[in-house]
Amino acid sequence: MNSYRRGRLTVTLCRDLPDFADLAAEWDALHRSCPTATPFQSHAWLHSWWLSYGTPGRLRVLLARRDGRLIGAAPLMLAHRPMPLFVPMGGAISDFFDILVDGDDTLAAVTALGQGLQRAAAHTVVDLREVRPDASAHLLFEEWSGARSSRTDSTCMELPAEPIDALIGRMAGSRAQRARAKLRRVDALGIECRTAPVHRVAGAIGTLLRLHELQWAGRGVNPEHLRPRFCAHLVRSARRMVRDGEASVREFLLDGEVVAADLSFRSARLTGGYLYGADPRLRERKVDVSSMLLREIAREADGLDRGVLSLLRGSEQYKNHWGPVPVVNQRLLLARSSLEPMLRLRETQLAVRERAAETVKSRLPAARDWRSRLNGLPAAGLAALGLS
């Protein structure tokens, strides 16, 4: 952490969408200067997410400034179920949460945000999900003077930010041979990869989602991925992120036809594949889609300073073929000292939810993603069970 710099510190609370929209330029500058920022804290992602999913009147974004310059931000919102909570903007479709802090003024930014959050959350518990182990939010947690607790959250799988040949070189001999054979198969078929420029992002996202639905037909697709609001969000956010070098939308062509597409994100130290779709006919041609996609994402990730290639949330079997390192996100709970009983109640609610989720998992052994099934339940039903 850095020592204090001179200058007047102020903390304000942004509650209006037009005001948040106007922050784009200085938010982007802060995002670039924050060493722990992930793509899910970019202004493009958060603003677009709010347009699709936000509830008017619930925006709660803390802003810390030194002499008017933005040095810290906490993108939060107010939730009412199952109790009053401050939760991250971005919801379940965002893989990571973090606060943003200026890398050259970290201590001041964290302290100011903590003081502002003590005031803003005077009557609510703060429930921060999907916090990476190296996130700046942990600094806020460590300095918090009230009640606090942490729990494990989702497991993510990570690889070094290296080219595909180096990733294959980390494998055992026989597994490495199979990986190379799979990529030779892709090349032998003549599958070409093209990256969509900004003006073609909307069409490429539409193709991606069509192929995603086709690939999951009859196998329990996440229903949110088929909804118009999700498509609108991806198109809006990806246009800006592609323009700013924070995202890529790729299409893979076989005999002139798009047979697969993917969307990947990147920040200073993290690159990750977010979503893809593939024509099931590729399986008939013995194409290993995950290997094909990973080669392109690894090209993007190569050269990141102390960077990682994240396979994002979930420990699906196909990810394990590459020998990734499991990294467990944390869930951080914060409250003023006077609200400690509410925080402990929230812990109890989460324990009930986790037990219910384990029950669902045991009763649906064929489910590829039991969390998505829970997320697909109506919010009112989850709230009634204390599971939201």
PDB file of C-alpha atoms in Angstrom, residues 1-3 5 29-36 69-72 100-107 109 136 269:
ATOM      1  CA  MET A   1       0.000   0.000   0.000  1.00  0.00           C
ATOM      2  CA  ASN A   2       1.094   3.552  -0.573  1.00  0.00           C
ATOM      3  CA  SER A   3       1.211   6.324   1.977  1.00  0.00           C
ATOM      4  CA  ARG A   5      -0.672  11.932  -0.668  1.00  0.00           C
ATOM      5  CA  ALA A  29      -8.961   5.799 -16.430  1.00  0.00           C
ATOM      6  CA  LEU A  30      -9.355   4.413 -12.901  1.00  0.00           C
ATOM      7  CA  HIS A  31     -10.028   0.926 -14.277  1.00  0.00           C
ATOM      8  CA  ARG A  32      -6.763   1.073 -16.216  1.00  0.00           C
ATOM      9  CA  SER A  33      -4.816   2.247 -13.164  1.00  0.00           C
ATOM     10  CA  CYS A  34      -6.203  -0.407 -10.793  1.00  0.00           C
ATOM     11  CA  PRO A  35      -3.837  -3.408 -10.793  1.00  0.00           C
ATOM     12  CA  THR A  36      -6.519  -5.878  -9.659  1.00  0.00           C
ATOM     13  CA  ARG A  69      -9.684  13.185  -9.330  1.00  0.00           C
ATOM     14  CA  LEU A  70     -11.336   9.761  -9.065  1.00  0.00           C
ATOM     15  CA  ILE A  71      -9.078   7.423  -7.070  1.00  0.00           C
ATOM     16  CA  GLY A  72     -11.562   4.788  -5.876  1.00  0.00           C
ATOM     17  CA  LEU A 100     -11.428  -0.048  -8.075  1.00  0.00           C
ATOM     18  CA  VAL A 101      -8.479   1.788  -6.525  1.00  0.00           C
ATOM     19  CA  ASP A 102      -5.768   3.923  -8.063  1.00  0.00           C
ATOM     20  CA  GLY A 103      -2.590   1.858  -7.962  1.00  0.00           C
ATOM     21  CA  ASP A 104      -0.575   4.934  -6.911  1.00  0.00           C
ATOM     22  CA  ASP A 105      -2.973   5.982  -4.139  1.00  0.00           C
ATOM     23  CA  THR A 106      -4.281   2.679  -2.807  1.00  0.00           C
ATOM     24  CA  LEU A 107      -4.337   3.334   0.941  1.00  0.00           C
ATOM     25  CA  ALA A 109      -8.743   5.104  -1.790  1.00  0.00           C
ATOM     26  CA  SER A 136      -8.527  -4.938  -3.745  1.00  0.00           C
ATOM     27  CA  ARG A 269      -3.467  -9.063 -15.778  1.00  0.00           C
TER      28      ARG A 269
END
